[in-house]
Short mmCIF file of C-alpha atoms in Angstrom, two decimals:
data_model
loop_
_atom_site.label_atom_id
_atom_site.label_comp_id
_atom_site.label_asym_id
_atom_site.label_seq_id
_atom_site.Cartn_x
_atom_site.Cartn_y
_atom_site.Cartn_z
CA MET A 1 -1.09 95.92 79.77
CA LYS A 2 1.67 96.68 82.26
CA LYS A 3 1.90 92.99 83.20
CA LYS A 4 2.24 91.96 79.54
CA THR A 5 4.98 94.53 78.99
CA LEU A 6 6.87 93.30 82.04
CA VAL A 7 6.61 89.65 80.94
CA ALA A 8 7.75 90.53 77.41
CA ALA A 9 10.76 92.46 78.73
CA LEU A 10 11.84 89.73 81.15
CA PRO A 11 13.92 87.72 78.60
CA LEU A 12 15.81 90.87 77.66
CA VAL A 13 16.62 91.56 81.31
CA ILE A 14 17.84 87.99 81.79
CA ALA A 15 19.92 88.19 78.58
CA ALA A 16 21.46 91.48 79.70
CA GLY A 17 22.36 89.91 83.04
CA SER A 18 23.93 86.94 81.23
CA VAL A 19 26.08 89.21 79.04
CA HIS A 20 27.14 91.24 82.07
CA ALA A 21 28.19 88.07 83.90
CA GLN A 22 30.57 87.25 81.02
CA SER A 23 32.37 90.59 81.23
CA SER A 24 34.92 91.73 83.80
CA VAL A 25 36.73 94.92 84.74
CA THR A 26 39.62 94.93 87.23
CA LEU A 27 41.07 97.89 89.09
CA TYR A 28 44.72 97.34 90.07
CA GLY A 29 47.81 99.26 91.03
CA ILE A 30 51.22 99.49 92.68
CA ILE A 31 52.58 102.18 94.99
CA ASP A 32 56.35 102.25 95.43
CA LEU A 33 58.06 104.93 97.51
CA GLY A 34 61.51 105.18 99.03
CA ILE A 35 64.43 107.33 100.15
CA ASP A 36 67.56 107.53 97.96
CA TYR A 37 71.10 108.52 98.75
CA ALA A 38 73.57 109.28 95.95
CA ASN A 39 77.14 110.23 96.70
CA ASN A 40 77.81 112.48 93.71
CA VAL A 41 75.24 114.16 91.45
CA GLU A 42 75.92 117.23 89.30
CA GLY A 43 73.31 119.90 88.59
CA GLY A 44 72.13 120.74 85.08
CA SER A 45 70.73 123.68 83.14
CA ASN A 46 69.41 123.69 79.57
CA GLY A 47 70.58 120.09 79.19
CA GLN A 48 74.18 120.90 80.18
CA LEU A 49 76.11 120.11 83.35
CA VAL A 50 76.84 123.02 85.66
CA PRO A 51 80.36 122.36 87.02
CA GLY A 52 80.65 122.47 90.79
CA SER A 53 76.88 122.62 91.27
CA GLY A 54 76.31 119.14 92.66
CA GLY A 55 77.33 116.87 95.49
CA ARG A 56 75.54 114.43 97.78
CA LEU A 57 71.84 113.92 97.15
CA VAL A 58 69.12 112.66 99.50
CA GLN A 59 65.66 112.47 97.97
CA MET A 60 62.27 110.78 98.12
CA GLN A 61 61.56 109.01 94.84
CA SER A 62 58.53 107.13 93.56
CA GLY A 63 58.41 104.04 91.37
CA VAL A 64 61.91 102.52 91.20
CA PRO A 65 61.79 98.70 91.56
CA ALA A 66 58.19 98.87 90.33
CA GLY A 67 56.69 101.89 88.66
CA SER A 68 53.92 103.46 90.76
CA ARG A 69 50.76 103.03 88.73
CA TRP A 70 47.05 102.38 88.70
CA GLY A 71 45.00 100.88 85.95
CA LEU A 72 41.84 99.32 84.63
CA LYS A 73 41.77 96.18 82.52
CA GLY A 74 38.80 94.31 81.21
CA ALA A 75 37.51 91.55 78.97
CA GLU A 76 34.18 90.71 77.39
CA ASP A 77 33.36 87.23 76.15
CA LEU A 78 32.30 87.52 72.51
CA GLY A 79 31.68 83.80 72.11
CA ASN A 80 33.47 81.09 70.12
CA GLY A 81 36.73 81.68 72.01
CA TYR A 82 36.93 85.42 71.24
CA HIS A 83 37.19 88.22 73.80
CA ALA A 84 37.20 92.01 73.56
CA ILE A 85 40.00 93.33 75.82
CA PHE A 86 41.28 96.70 76.99
CA ARG A 87 43.80 98.23 79.37
CA LEU A 88 44.20 101.79 80.68
CA GLU A 89 47.28 102.28 82.88
CA SER A 90 48.61 105.50 84.36
CA GLY A 91 51.94 106.10 86.06
CA PHE A 92 52.07 108.58 88.93
CA ASN A 93 54.50 110.10 91.40
CA ALA A 94 53.55 108.89 94.88
CA ALA A 95 55.78 111.54 96.48
CA THR A 96 53.95 114.47 94.87
CA GLY A 97 50.74 113.04 93.44
CA GLY A 98 51.75 114.14 89.94
CA LEU A 99 50.80 112.26 86.76
CA GLY A 100 53.46 110.28 84.93
CA GLY A 101 54.73 112.48 82.11
CA GLY A 102 51.72 114.73 82.62
CA LEU A 103 49.55 112.19 80.76
CA ALA A 104 46.25 110.66 81.85
CA PHE A 105 47.48 107.20 80.82
CA SER A 106 51.25 107.34 80.47
CA ARG A 107 51.96 103.61 80.41
CA ASN A 108 49.24 101.82 78.42
CA ALA A 109 46.00 102.70 76.65
CA TYR A 110 44.82 100.05 74.22
CA VAL A 111 41.83 98.02 73.04
CA GLY A 112 41.64 94.89 70.94
CA VAL A 113 40.45 91.33 70.40
CA LYS A 114 41.89 88.13 71.86
CA SER A 115 41.34 84.64 70.50
CA ASP A 116 42.02 81.55 72.58
CA LYS A 117 43.27 79.88 69.40
CA TYR A 118 44.86 82.62 67.30
CA GLY A 119 46.31 85.11 69.82
CA GLN A 120 45.50 88.77 70.35
CA LEU A 121 45.54 91.94 68.28
CA THR A 122 45.53 95.31 70.06
CA PHE A 123 45.62 98.99 69.10
CA GLY A 124 46.96 101.98 71.05
CA LYS A 125 49.77 102.88 73.47
CA GLN A 126 51.67 99.68 74.39
CA TRP A 127 55.02 98.12 75.32
CA ASP A 128 57.15 96.88 72.46
CA ALA A 129 57.75 93.15 71.95
CA SER A 130 61.27 93.15 73.47
CA VAL A 131 59.96 94.62 76.72
CA ASP A 132 57.52 91.72 77.03
CA LEU A 133 59.79 88.85 75.99
CA VAL A 134 63.42 89.89 76.67
CA GLU A 135 63.25 92.26 79.67
CA PRO A 136 62.35 89.39 82.08
CA PHE A 137 65.93 88.08 81.66
CA SER A 138 67.47 91.25 83.13
CA LEU A 139 67.84 91.97 86.85
CA ASN A 140 65.81 95.17 86.45
CA GLY A 141 63.06 93.01 84.98
CA GLN A 142 63.12 90.80 88.08
CA TYR A 143 63.98 93.28 90.86
CA GLY A 144 65.47 96.74 91.08
CA GLY A 145 63.88 98.42 88.10
CA TRP A 146 65.08 101.81 86.93
CA TYR A 147 68.39 102.09 88.80
CA PHE A 148 69.50 98.58 87.72
CA SER A 149 68.92 99.19 84.00
CA HIS A 150 71.70 99.39 81.44
CA PRO A 151 73.13 102.95 81.36
CA ASN A 152 70.18 105.33 81.04
CA ASP A 153 68.06 102.40 79.79
CA MET A 154 69.55 102.82 76.32
CA ASP A 155 67.92 99.57 75.10
CA ASN A 156 64.48 100.12 76.73
CA LEU A 157 64.84 96.83 78.62
CA ASP A 158 63.47 98.64 81.67
CA ASN A 159 60.41 99.72 79.65
CA GLY A 160 61.47 103.38 79.89
CA PHE A 161 58.98 104.23 77.15
CA PRO A 162 55.88 102.67 75.58
CA VAL A 163 55.13 103.22 71.90
CA ASN A 164 52.20 105.31 70.69
CA ASN A 165 49.81 104.55 67.83
CA ALA A 166 50.81 100.89 67.87
CA VAL A 167 49.26 97.83 66.26
CA LYS A 168 50.49 94.78 68.20
CA TYR A 169 50.07 91.03 67.80
CA VAL A 170 50.75 88.43 70.52
CA SER A 171 50.62 84.76 69.55
CA PRO A 172 49.27 81.92 71.68
CA THR A 173 51.86 79.58 73.17
CA ILE A 174 52.85 76.99 70.55
CA ALA A 175 55.13 74.13 71.68
CA GLY A 176 56.69 76.42 74.29
CA PHE A 177 57.13 79.39 71.90
CA VAL A 178 55.46 82.80 72.08
CA PHE A 179 55.85 85.43 69.33
CA GLU A 180 55.08 89.15 69.35
CA GLY A 181 55.36 92.06 66.97
CA HIS A 182 54.26 95.68 66.74
CA TYR A 183 54.22 98.53 64.25
CA SER A 184 53.70 102.11 65.39
CA LEU A 185 52.28 104.58 62.87
CA GLY A 186 54.22 107.83 62.76
CA GLY A 187 51.24 109.87 61.61
CA THR A 188 53.29 112.41 59.62
CA ALA A 189 51.77 113.54 56.32
CA GLY A 190 54.00 112.76 53.35
CA ALA A 191 56.57 110.87 55.47
CA PHE A 192 55.21 107.45 56.41
CA SER A 193 58.25 106.30 58.44
CA THR A 194 58.87 109.51 60.43
CA ASN A 195 58.33 108.90 64.17
CA SER A 196 57.37 105.29 63.50
CA SER A 197 58.68 102.18 65.25
CA TYR A 198 58.49 98.43 64.98
CA SER A 199 59.57 95.41 67.01
CA ALA A 200 59.53 91.63 66.86
CA ALA A 201 60.43 89.12 69.54
CA ALA A 202 60.13 85.46 70.47
CA GLN A 203 60.44 83.56 73.73
CA TYR A 204 60.82 79.82 74.40
CA THR A 205 60.23 78.03 77.69
CA PHE A 206 60.89 74.39 78.54
CA ASP A 207 60.82 73.23 82.15
CA ALA A 208 63.38 75.31 84.08
CA PHE A 209 64.90 76.94 80.97
CA SER A 210 63.66 80.02 79.18
CA ALA A 211 65.16 82.27 76.48
CA GLY A 212 64.10 85.21 74.34
CA VAL A 213 65.34 87.37 71.47
CA GLY A 214 63.98 90.60 70.04
CA TYR A 215 64.61 93.62 67.83
CA LEU A 216 63.28 97.18 68.23
CA ARG A 217 63.73 100.07 65.81
CA VAL A 218 62.51 103.61 66.51
CA THR A 219 62.73 106.25 63.79
CA ASN A 220 63.47 109.80 65.01
CA PRO A 221 63.61 108.62 68.65
CA ILE A 222 64.00 112.09 70.17
CA THR A 223 60.43 112.91 69.04
CA ALA A 224 58.85 109.47 68.53
CA VAL A 225 59.07 108.25 72.13
CA ALA A 226 59.56 109.71 75.60
CA GLY A 227 63.21 108.67 75.83
CA TYR A 228 65.96 110.10 78.02
CA GLY A 229 66.98 113.14 76.00
CA SER A 230 68.96 115.92 77.66
CA GLY A 231 66.95 119.00 78.52
CA GLY A 232 66.23 121.36 81.38
CA SER A 233 67.93 120.13 84.54
CA PHE A 234 68.48 116.59 83.20
CA VAL A 235 71.73 115.70 81.41
CA ASN A 236 72.24 112.38 79.64
CA ALA A 237 76.04 112.07 79.59
CA VAL A 238 75.94 108.53 78.17
CA TYR A 239 74.20 109.02 74.81
CA GLY A 240 72.20 112.27 75.02
CA ASN A 241 73.60 114.04 71.96
CA ALA A 242 73.48 110.83 69.92
CA LEU A 243 69.79 110.39 70.78
CA ALA A 244 68.99 113.95 69.69
CA ASN A 245 70.86 113.49 66.39
CA ALA A 246 69.72 109.94 65.60
CA ARG A 247 67.63 109.19 62.54
CA TYR A 248 66.85 105.87 64.18
CA GLN A 249 67.62 103.84 67.30
CA GLY A 250 68.05 100.11 66.72
CA VAL A 251 68.17 97.56 69.55
CA LEU A 252 68.92 93.85 69.17
CA SER A 253 68.55 92.02 72.49
CA ALA A 254 68.57 88.47 73.81
CA GLY A 255 68.44 86.77 77.19
CA ALA A 256 68.07 83.46 78.97
CA SER A 257 67.37 82.07 82.44
CA TYR A 258 67.62 78.76 84.26
CA THR A 259 65.96 77.93 87.57
CA LEU A 260 67.56 75.62 90.12
CA GLY A 261 65.16 75.34 93.01
CA SER A 262 65.19 78.69 94.82
CA LEU A 263 68.05 80.03 92.63
CA LYS A 264 67.44 81.65 89.27
CA LEU A 265 70.38 82.42 86.95
CA LEU A 266 69.96 85.08 84.26
CA ALA A 267 71.99 86.54 81.41
CA ASP A 268 71.19 89.08 78.72
CA TYR A 269 72.84 90.99 75.90
CA SER A 270 71.85 94.04 73.90
CA ASN A 271 73.35 95.75 70.87
CA VAL A 272 72.25 99.39 70.57
CA ASN A 273 72.89 101.66 67.59
CA PHE A 274 72.09 105.37 67.45
CA ALA A 275 72.32 105.94 63.69
CA ALA A 276 73.24 109.57 63.01
CA GLN A 277 71.51 111.69 60.41
CA SER A 278 74.71 111.84 58.38
CA GLY A 279 75.00 108.06 58.32
CA THR A 280 78.69 108.12 59.28
CA HIS A 281 78.76 109.25 62.92
CA ASP A 282 76.85 106.46 64.63
CA LEU A 283 77.20 105.78 68.35
CA HIS A 284 77.13 102.08 69.11
CA PHE A 285 76.88 100.23 72.46
CA GLN A 286 76.89 96.65 73.65
CA ASN A 287 75.61 95.59 77.07
CA TYR A 288 76.49 92.30 78.76
CA GLU A 289 74.69 91.38 81.99
CA VAL A 290 74.80 88.39 84.33
CA SER A 291 72.63 88.19 87.44
CA ALA A 292 70.91 85.88 89.88
CA THR A 293 67.95 85.89 92.22
CA TYR A 294 67.55 83.70 95.29
CA GLN A 295 64.44 83.05 97.36
CA ALA A 296 66.21 82.64 100.69
CA THR A 297 62.97 82.13 102.65
CA PRO A 298 59.29 82.40 101.70
CA SER A 299 59.50 86.07 102.73
CA LEU A 300 63.08 87.07 101.81
CA ALA A 301 64.24 87.47 98.19
CA LEU A 302 67.76 88.46 97.14
CA GLY A 303 69.11 89.64 93.81
CA ALA A 304 72.51 90.71 92.47
CA GLY A 305 74.06 91.35 89.07
CA TYR A 306 76.87 92.86 87.03
CA THR A 307 76.64 94.78 83.75
CA PHE A 308 79.49 95.69 81.41
CA THR A 309 78.78 98.29 78.73
CA THR A 310 81.17 99.15 75.92
CA GLY A 311 80.64 101.76 73.22
CA LEU A 312 82.15 103.12 70.04
CA ASP A 313 81.68 106.65 68.71
CA HIS A 314 82.33 106.34 64.97
CA ALA A 315 82.89 110.08 64.64
CA THR A 316 85.84 110.17 67.05
CA ASP A 317 86.73 106.48 67.57
CA ALA A 318 86.23 107.09 71.32
CA GLN A 319 85.28 104.00 73.29
CA PRO A 320 83.27 104.77 76.47
CA LYS A 321 82.87 101.90 78.94
CA TYR A 322 80.80 101.39 82.09
CA HIS A 323 80.90 98.77 84.86
CA GLN A 324 77.87 98.50 87.14
CA VAL A 325 77.12 96.25 90.14
CA ASN A 326 73.58 96.01 91.54
CA ALA A 327 72.11 94.29 94.62
CA ILE A 328 68.73 94.16 96.37
CA ALA A 329 67.12 92.47 99.38
CA GLN A 330 63.32 92.40 99.52
CA TYR A 331 61.23 91.22 102.48
CA SER A 332 57.52 90.50 102.11
CA LEU A 333 55.38 91.63 105.01
CA SER A 334 52.32 90.14 103.29
CA LYS A 335 51.19 89.04 99.83
CA ARG A 336 50.74 92.70 98.85
CA THR A 337 53.32 94.64 100.85
CA SER A 338 57.12 94.40 100.89
CA ILE A 339 60.07 96.46 102.11
CA TYR A 340 63.46 96.49 100.47
CA ALA A 341 67.00 97.84 100.46
CA MET A 342 68.98 98.19 97.24
CA GLY A 343 72.18 99.70 95.92
CA SER A 344 74.12 100.34 92.71
CA TYR A 345 77.74 101.17 92.01
CA GLN A 346 78.93 102.36 88.61
CA ARG A 347 82.43 103.09 87.35
CA ALA A 348 83.06 104.82 84.04
CA ALA A 349 86.12 103.72 82.07
CA GLY A 350 87.74 104.24 78.69
CA ALA A 351 86.55 107.46 77.06
CA ALA A 352 83.63 107.85 79.47
CA GLN A 353 84.31 110.80 81.80
CA ASN A 354 81.20 110.67 84.02
CA ALA A 355 79.50 107.80 85.78
CA GLN A 356 75.71 108.00 85.54
CA ILE A 357 73.30 105.55 87.11
CA ALA A 358 69.90 105.67 85.40
CA GLY A 359 67.53 108.04 87.19
CA PHE A 360 70.25 110.51 88.25
CA ASN A 361 72.31 113.27 86.72
CA PRO A 362 75.94 112.35 86.04
CA SER A 363 78.62 112.26 88.68
CA SER A 364 81.40 114.83 88.46
CA SER A 365 83.84 111.89 88.56
CA LYS A 366 84.10 108.39 87.09
CA THR A 367 82.24 106.74 89.97
CA GLN A 368 78.75 106.98 91.40
CA VAL A 369 77.00 105.12 94.23
CA VAL A 370 73.24 105.04 94.87
CA THR A 371 71.44 103.36 97.80
CA ARG A 372 67.73 103.16 98.52
CA VAL A 373 65.30 101.84 101.13
CA GLY A 374 61.63 101.66 100.29
CA ILE A 375 58.22 100.04 100.49
CA THR A 376 55.97 98.62 97.77
CA HIS A 377 52.24 97.90 98.08
CA SER A 378 50.07 96.40 95.37
CA PHE A 379 46.29 96.40 95.13
#
């Protein structure tokens, strides 16, 4: 009797083993940690600058060129070219051990289905389409990360925030083109669009040339996403009040790159509008960036770029402007470990009274300099 039961169960055991062999789960992560020096950083309280409270700053900071993170991703073969997929990704502070934003999975948490022929459809916390298809044409998307982003990452081209409750589609590659789009459900009873967002983007690649264009719109951005709103000790002197008062944040972005051997040339543009609740007091910015990366040796990579930002406050006709220069040198000790040195210089002009490099409180003057040395390890 026992032998018969064992023989009868054997096909099920073999089938279970076959299904298991067609599934995969990967644990991965990045740890980035470094020491920063900033020449001029003001203190803040209740979202307001405290005059005379700042000065030079030396700090240990986690996750700048690459956000410190760990994650799990997996796929199961469903047959006929279909796969169930998921990703759970959590940011963390390597200097303190704290969770990113206090969340279990602050970066991504989604599940969906992928078709080899038709693309993939996913549900959950995800990056918007412009992050995927336009950010790679910025220097912060190549090297440098947070500190190299356009002022306070106003266009989310440094993936400062993912979107919650999102339904996202990614197409297969068709004649060099890839398309993406997402819609994020606001989840507010009686107000379908409140706290919602949507994006659409496309990218084209042919040989050494690549280009992308995208649009992102976030309704009620101060509550819909974890953006850079002023509060507590942090002060956003670039667009903080406009973010808090915006009924929506709209971002049109585009970029392109061309590779010449070890040299890669990049350019990108973004048009950002913080549309005020009144409809007449919008704050509008345009960012223009040119940059290049160079693989000097198999181990040494260099990157440098310049960004010009110009704005218009429709309430006052004030025109804030920012000039920023970024540079980085990265040396690979192995396939998984690299050390680097980087620096940024920003000068405020026009109506802008305070320089502010992303990741820091504003300077008390129109200039700010930040330098950093660090190490990155991936697993």
